[in-house]
Tab-separated table of N, CA and C in Angstrom:
chain	number	residue	atom	x	y	z
A	1	MET	N	165.259	163.717	124.279
A	1	MET	CA	163.791	163.689	124.412
A	1	MET	C	163.429	164.642	125.769
A	2	GLN	N	164.370	164.878	126.622
A	2	GLN	CA	164.374	166.180	127.596
A	2	GLN	C	163.867	167.583	126.928
A	3	ALA	N	164.665	167.810	125.855
A	3	ALA	CA	164.790	169.056	125.290
A	3	ALA	C	163.257	169.214	124.501
A	4	LEU	N	162.535	168.047	124.138
A	4	LEU	CA	161.106	168.099	123.414
A	4	LEU	C	160.079	168.174	124.811
A	5	GLY	N	160.574	167.915	125.692
A	5	GLY	CA	159.278	168.176	126.932
A	5	GLY	C	158.680	169.360	126.937
A	6	ASP	N	159.308	170.488	126.859
A	6	ASP	CA	158.766	171.949	127.036
A	6	ASP	C	157.964	172.061	125.735
A	7	PRO	N	156.784	172.735	125.783
A	7	PRO	CA	155.980	173.214	124.816
A	7	PRO	C	156.327	174.487	124.063
A	8	THR	N	157.242	175.037	124.588
A	8	THR	CA	157.767	176.211	123.861
A	8	THR	C	159.087	175.946	122.708
A	9	ARG	N	159.833	174.802	123.192
A	9	ARG	CA	160.544	174.275	122.366
A	9	ARG	C	160.040	173.519	121.171
A	10	ARG	N	159.100	172.800	121.337
A	10	ARG	CA	158.334	172.128	120.425
A	10	ARG	C	157.766	173.005	119.356
A	11	ALA	N	157.239	174.031	119.885
A	11	ALA	CA	156.509	175.165	119.323
A	11	ALA	C	157.973	175.863	118.152
A	12	LEU	N	158.965	175.860	118.682
A	12	LEU	CA	160.044	176.466	118.071
A	12	LEU	C	160.593	175.582	116.854
A	13	LEU	N	160.476	174.139	117.382
A	13	LEU	CA	160.943	173.359	116.179
A	13	LEU	C	159.899	173.304	115.037
A	14	ASP	N	158.498	173.592	115.597
A	14	ASP	CA	157.280	173.333	114.653
A	14	ASP	C	157.584	174.686	113.443
A	15	LEU	N	157.990	175.712	113.761
A	15	LEU	CA	158.476	177.083	113.194
A	15	LEU	C	159.594	176.620	112.203
A	16	LEU	N	160.608	175.915	113.003
A	16	LEU	CA	161.680	175.765	112.104
A	16	LEU	C	161.756	174.485	111.220
A	17	ALA	N	160.485	173.857	111.103
A	17	ALA	CA	160.332	172.891	110.445
A	17	ALA	C	159.917	173.387	108.968
A	18	GLY	N	159.286	174.715	109.283
A	18	GLY	CA	159.024	175.559	107.730
A	18	GLY	C	160.071	176.264	107.144
A	19	GLY	N	161.531	176.069	107.866
A	19	GLY	CA	162.867	176.499	107.225
A	19	GLY	C	163.261	177.475	108.072
A	20	GLU	N	164.412	177.891	107.783
A	20	GLU	CA	165.562	178.653	108.871
A	20	GLU	C	164.758	180.259	109.037
A	21	LEU	N	164.904	180.580	110.188
A	21	LEU	CA	164.379	181.705	110.961
A	21	LEU	C	165.504	182.628	111.694
A	22	PRO	N	165.318	183.806	111.612
A	22	PRO	CA	166.341	184.667	112.589
A	22	PRO	C	165.880	184.535	114.044
A	23	ALA	N	166.723	184.321	115.018
A	23	ALA	CA	166.274	184.265	116.423
A	23	ALA	C	165.415	185.612	117.027
A	24	GLY	N	165.359	186.775	116.412
A	24	GLY	CA	164.753	187.608	116.668
A	24	GLY	C	163.232	187.564	116.124
A	25	GLU	N	163.179	187.033	114.979
A	25	GLU	CA	161.928	186.521	114.312
A	25	GLU	C	161.256	185.398	115.407
A	26	LEU	N	161.971	184.437	115.608
A	26	LEU	CA	161.449	183.534	116.553
A	26	LEU	C	160.888	184.229	117.810
A	27	ALA	N	161.754	185.063	118.158
A	27	ALA	CA	161.332	185.453	119.647
A	27	ALA	C	160.162	186.301	119.378
A	28	ASP	N	159.991	187.101	118.667
A	28	ASP	CA	158.890	187.869	118.326
A	28	ASP	C	157.546	187.084	118.184
A	29	ARG	N	157.547	185.784	118.202
A	29	ARG	CA	156.059	184.946	118.128
A	29	ARG	C	156.069	184.093	119.304
A	30	PHE	N	156.425	184.754	120.310
A	30	PHE	CA	156.351	184.010	121.637
A	30	PHE	C	156.004	185.335	122.824
A	31	PRO	N	155.129	184.933	123.790
A	31	PRO	CA	154.735	186.122	124.606
A	31	PRO	C	155.630	185.965	126.014
A	32	VAL	N	157.118	185.313	125.540
A	32	VAL	CA	157.905	185.409	126.521
A	32	VAL	C	159.194	186.528	126.352
A	33	SER	N	160.389	186.380	126.934
A	33	SER	CA	161.392	187.578	126.614
A	33	SER	C	162.246	186.598	125.830
A	34	ARG	N	163.049	187.990	125.126
A	34	ARG	CA	163.947	186.942	124.262
A	34	ARG	C	165.031	186.537	124.954
A	35	PRO	N	165.323	186.679	126.076
A	35	PRO	CA	166.394	185.804	126.965
A	35	PRO	C	165.830	184.488	127.028
A	36	ALA	N	164.440	184.474	127.275
A	36	ALA	CA	163.755	183.110	127.668
A	36	ALA	C	164.015	182.207	126.243
A	37	ILE	N	163.501	182.789	124.935
A	37	ILE	CA	163.715	182.041	123.659
A	37	ILE	C	165.140	181.825	123.786
A	38	SER	N	166.050	182.832	123.790
A	38	SER	CA	167.353	182.438	123.478
A	38	SER	C	167.696	181.093	124.645
A	39	ARG	N	167.306	180.835	125.671
A	39	ARG	CA	167.637	179.426	126.576
A	39	ARG	C	167.040	178.579	125.834
A	40	HIS	N	166.103	178.526	125.389
A	40	HIS	CA	165.072	177.470	124.661
A	40	HIS	C	165.821	177.147	123.591
A	41	LEU	N	166.211	178.117	122.703
A	41	LEU	CA	167.237	177.993	121.467
A	41	LEU	C	168.592	177.034	121.826
A	42	ARG	N	169.144	177.431	122.934
A	42	ARG	CA	170.235	177.138	123.345
A	42	ARG	C	170.296	175.582	123.617
A	43	VAL	N	169.167	175.235	124.279
A	43	VAL	CA	168.890	173.768	124.552
A	43	VAL	C	168.730	172.933	123.408
A	44	LEU	N	167.789	173.563	122.470
A	44	LEU	CA	167.784	172.610	121.310
A	44	LEU	C	168.862	172.341	120.245
A	45	ARG	N	169.732	173.579	120.607
A	45	ARG	CA	170.956	173.545	119.753
A	45	ARG	C	171.866	172.139	120.486
A	46	GLU	N	171.990	172.182	121.787
A	46	GLU	CA	172.875	171.429	122.523
A	46	GLU	C	172.177	170.147	122.319
A	47	ALA	N	170.940	169.732	122.230
A	47	ALA	CA	170.448	168.500	121.912
A	47	ALA	C	170.596	168.296	120.522
A	48	GLY	N	171.118	169.043	119.831
A	48	GLY	CA	171.432	168.753	118.449
A	48	GLY	C	170.088	168.614	117.603
A	49	LEU	N	169.120	169.490	118.188
A	49	LEU	CA	168.048	169.511	117.244
A	49	LEU	C	167.833	170.660	116.339
A	50	VAL	N	168.781	171.731	116.559
A	50	VAL	CA	168.812	172.866	115.697
A	50	VAL	C	170.285	173.135	115.460
A	51	ARG	N	170.256	173.894	114.206
A	51	ARG	CA	171.746	174.159	113.933
A	51	ARG	C	171.809	175.904	113.786
A	52	VAL	N	172.635	176.413	113.981
A	52	VAL	CA	172.659	178.030	113.916
A	52	VAL	C	173.802	178.505	112.982
A	53	ARG	N	173.692	179.353	112.487
A	53	ARG	CA	174.719	180.030	111.578
A	53	ARG	C	174.592	181.509	111.721
A	54	SER	N	175.620	182.397	111.647
A	54	SER	CA	175.465	183.821	111.827
A	54	SER	C	175.399	184.357	110.311
A	55	ASP	N	174.706	185.486	109.922
A	55	ASP	CA	174.866	186.017	108.634
A	55	ASP	C	174.662	187.504	109.145
A	56	GLY	N	176.007	188.102	108.861
A	56	GLY	CA	176.132	189.634	109.495
A	56	GLY	C	175.804	189.663	110.936
A	57	ARG	N	174.769	190.210	111.421
A	57	ARG	CA	174.426	190.534	112.809
A	57	ARG	C	173.442	189.237	113.254
A	58	GLN	N	172.758	188.673	112.112
A	58	GLN	CA	171.577	187.914	112.457
A	58	GLN	C	172.260	186.463	112.900
A	59	ARG	N	171.797	185.846	113.694
A	59	ARG	CA	171.706	184.233	113.999
A	59	ARG	C	170.630	183.333	113.445
A	60	LEU	N	170.849	182.673	112.538
A	60	LEU	CA	169.715	181.938	111.784
A	60	LEU	C	169.673	180.582	112.385
A	61	TYR	N	168.801	180.055	112.609
A	61	TYR	CA	168.447	178.835	112.991
A	61	TYR	C	167.729	177.960	112.218
A	62	ALA	N	168.053	176.626	112.091
A	62	ALA	CA	167.600	175.636	111.507
A	62	ALA	C	167.093	174.369	111.947
A	63	LEU	N	166.308	173.743	111.681
A	63	LEU	CA	165.754	172.545	112.271
A	63	LEU	C	167.045	171.447	111.958
A	64	ASP	N	167.177	170.648	112.502
A	64	ASP	CA	168.404	169.470	112.306
A	64	ASP	C	167.359	168.087	112.578
A	65	PRO	N	166.833	167.637	111.505
A	65	PRO	CA	165.947	166.417	111.728
A	65	PRO	C	166.515	165.086	112.026
A	66	GLY	N	167.820	165.283	112.089
A	66	GLY	CA	168.644	163.897	112.169
A	66	GLY	C	168.309	163.200	113.596
A	67	PRO	N	168.250	164.058	114.760
A	67	PRO	CA	167.702	163.343	115.924
A	67	PRO	C	166.414	163.229	116.128
A	68	LEU	N	165.631	163.657	115.450
A	68	LEU	CA	164.111	163.453	115.507
A	68	LEU	C	163.906	162.177	114.767
A	69	ARG	N	164.565	161.934	113.697
A	69	ARG	CA	164.476	160.434	113.029
A	69	ARG	C	164.960	159.412	113.846
A	70	GLU	N	165.963	159.530	114.721
A	70	GLU	CA	166.292	158.550	115.597
A	70	GLU	C	165.106	158.182	116.864
A	71	ILE	N	164.679	159.483	116.992
A	71	ILE	CA	163.530	159.148	117.855
A	71	ILE	C	162.363	158.549	117.193
A	72	ASP	N	161.987	158.763	116.063
A	72	ASP	CA	161.060	158.006	115.270
A	72	ASP	C	161.445	156.788	115.100
A	73	ASP	N	162.573	156.390	114.876
A	73	ASP	CA	162.912	155.032	114.878
A	73	ASP	C	162.860	154.304	115.863
A	74	TRP	N	163.088	154.924	116.999
A	74	TRP	CA	162.812	154.080	118.459
A	74	TRP	C	161.490	153.977	118.449
A	75	LEU	N	160.648	154.987	118.295
A	75	LEU	CA	159.379	154.843	118.635
A	75	LEU	C	158.572	153.917	117.470
A	76	GLU	N	159.138	153.539	116.566
A	76	GLU	CA	158.585	152.339	115.686
A	76	GLU	C	158.024	151.409	116.216
A	77	ARG	N	158.743	150.810	117.321
A	77	ARG	CA	158.315	149.400	117.747
A	77	ARG	C	157.067	149.527	118.876
A	78	TYR	N	156.794	150.620	119.048
A	78	TYR	CA	155.613	150.875	119.930
A	78	TYR	C	154.377	151.174	119.092
A	79	ARG	N	154.394	151.464	117.957
A	79	ARG	CA	153.327	152.048	116.796
A	79	ARG	C	152.397	150.823	116.765
A	80	ASP	N	153.100	149.465	116.437
A	80	ASP	CA	151.825	148.551	116.572
A	80	ASP	C	151.226	148.231	117.531
A	81	LEU	N	151.882	148.512	118.827
A	81	LEU	CA	151.070	148.330	120.051
A	81	LEU	C	149.897	149.302	120.276
A	82	TRP	N	150.373	150.429	119.894
A	82	TRP	CA	149.416	151.497	120.060
A	82	TRP	C	148.036	151.438	118.857
A	83	ALA	N	148.374	151.170	117.728
A	83	ALA	CA	147.680	151.036	116.553
A	83	ALA	C	146.661	149.890	117.086
A	84	HIS	N	147.063	148.611	117.691
A	84	HIS	CA	146.243	147.440	117.975
A	84	HIS	C	145.329	148.204	119.057
A	85	ARG	N	145.867	149.045	120.132
A	85	ARG	CA	144.691	149.310	120.861
A	85	ARG	C	143.869	150.475	120.732
A	86	LEU	N	144.490	151.344	119.745
A	86	LEU	CA	143.385	152.102	119.203
A	86	LEU	C	142.207	151.608	118.504
A	87	ASP	N	142.889	150.444	117.747
A	87	ASP	CA	141.659	149.675	116.999
A	87	ASP	C	140.799	148.921	117.913
A	88	ALA	N	141.197	148.436	118.984
A	88	ALA	CA	140.433	147.747	119.884
A	88	ALA	C	139.394	148.757	120.620
A	89	LEU	N	139.787	149.973	120.582
A	89	LEU	CA	138.977	150.900	121.258
A	89	LEU	C	137.780	151.401	120.292
A	90	ASP	N	138.477	151.597	118.990
A	90	ASP	CA	137.565	151.807	118.060
A	90	ASP	C	136.265	150.903	117.763
A	91	THR	N	136.732	149.626	118.047
A	91	THR	CA	135.662	148.461	117.950
A	91	THR	C	134.659	148.502	119.007
A	92	GLU	N	135.220	148.777	120.403
A	92	GLU	CA	134.254	148.865	121.457
A	92	GLU	C	133.412	150.015	121.393
A	93	MET	N	133.980	151.133	120.901
A	93	MET	CA	133.143	152.623	120.607
A	93	MET	C	131.954	152.113	119.569
A	94	ALA	N	132.225	151.185	118.369
A	94	ALA	CA	131.288	151.051	117.419
A	94	ALA	C	130.292	150.098	118.233
A	95	ARG	N	130.679	149.216	118.891
A	95	ARG	CA	129.873	148.353	119.648
A	95	ARG	C	128.735	149.228	120.569
A	96	GLY	N	129.198	150.113	121.216
A	96	GLY	CA	128.587	151.003	122.082
A	96	GLY	C	127.502	151.642	121.459
A	97	ARG	N	127.938	152.198	120.172
A	97	ARG	CA	127.020	153.010	119.520
A	97	ARG	C	125.853	152.233	118.778
A	98	ARG	N	126.407	151.124	118.497
A	98	ARG	CA	125.233	150.314	117.813
A	98	ARG	C	124.501	149.784	118.882
A	99	ALA	N	124.721	149.478	120.065
A	99	ALA	CA	123.823	148.952	121.321
A	99	ALA	C	123.007	150.101	121.556
A	100	ARG	N	123.458	151.320	121.465
A	100	ARG	CA	122.296	152.568	121.609
A	100	ARG	C	121.568	152.656	120.790
A	101	ARG	N	121.704	152.419	119.539
A	101	ARG	CA	120.856	152.402	118.486
A	101	ARG	C	119.778	151.406	118.523
A	102	ASN	N	120.335	150.408	119.017
A	102	ASN	CA	119.319	149.261	119.208
A	102	ASN	C	118.528	149.116	120.369
A	103	GLY	N	118.552	150.369	121.431
A	103	GLY	CA	117.824	149.999	122.206
A	103	GLY	C	118.431	149.420	123.409
A	104	GLY	N	119.913	149.178	123.517
A	104	GLY	CA	120.632	148.705	124.440
A	104	GLY	C	120.985	147.070	124.000
A	105	ALA	N	120.525	146.400	122.910
A	105	ALA	CA	120.610	145.197	122.782
A	105	ALA	C	122.073	145.199	122.079
A	106	THR	N	122.681	144.064	122.399
A	106	THR	CA	124.175	143.950	121.707
A	106	THR	C	123.797	142.429	120.493
């Protein structure tokens, strides 16, 4: 989870969700230095969220969805809680809109 806390690392995962990419191409998509991207990729690799392989002189990175599935499984128990609360919020917002349309009467 800590590896996912950084917005640059989340953006790297988003890019890799589209398929394997070379480290240089990943680095070119961010306004930070290549060493900074390399550090982010190392954190993701150590967390098991990405895999790396060498192809000649290139290092190719790919998303490893396994740990994300584990997080998704863990979050599943909280989805109903949030869905219920969001449904209740939607109901209250609809009541407020109706009250405004009816001149404040509920």
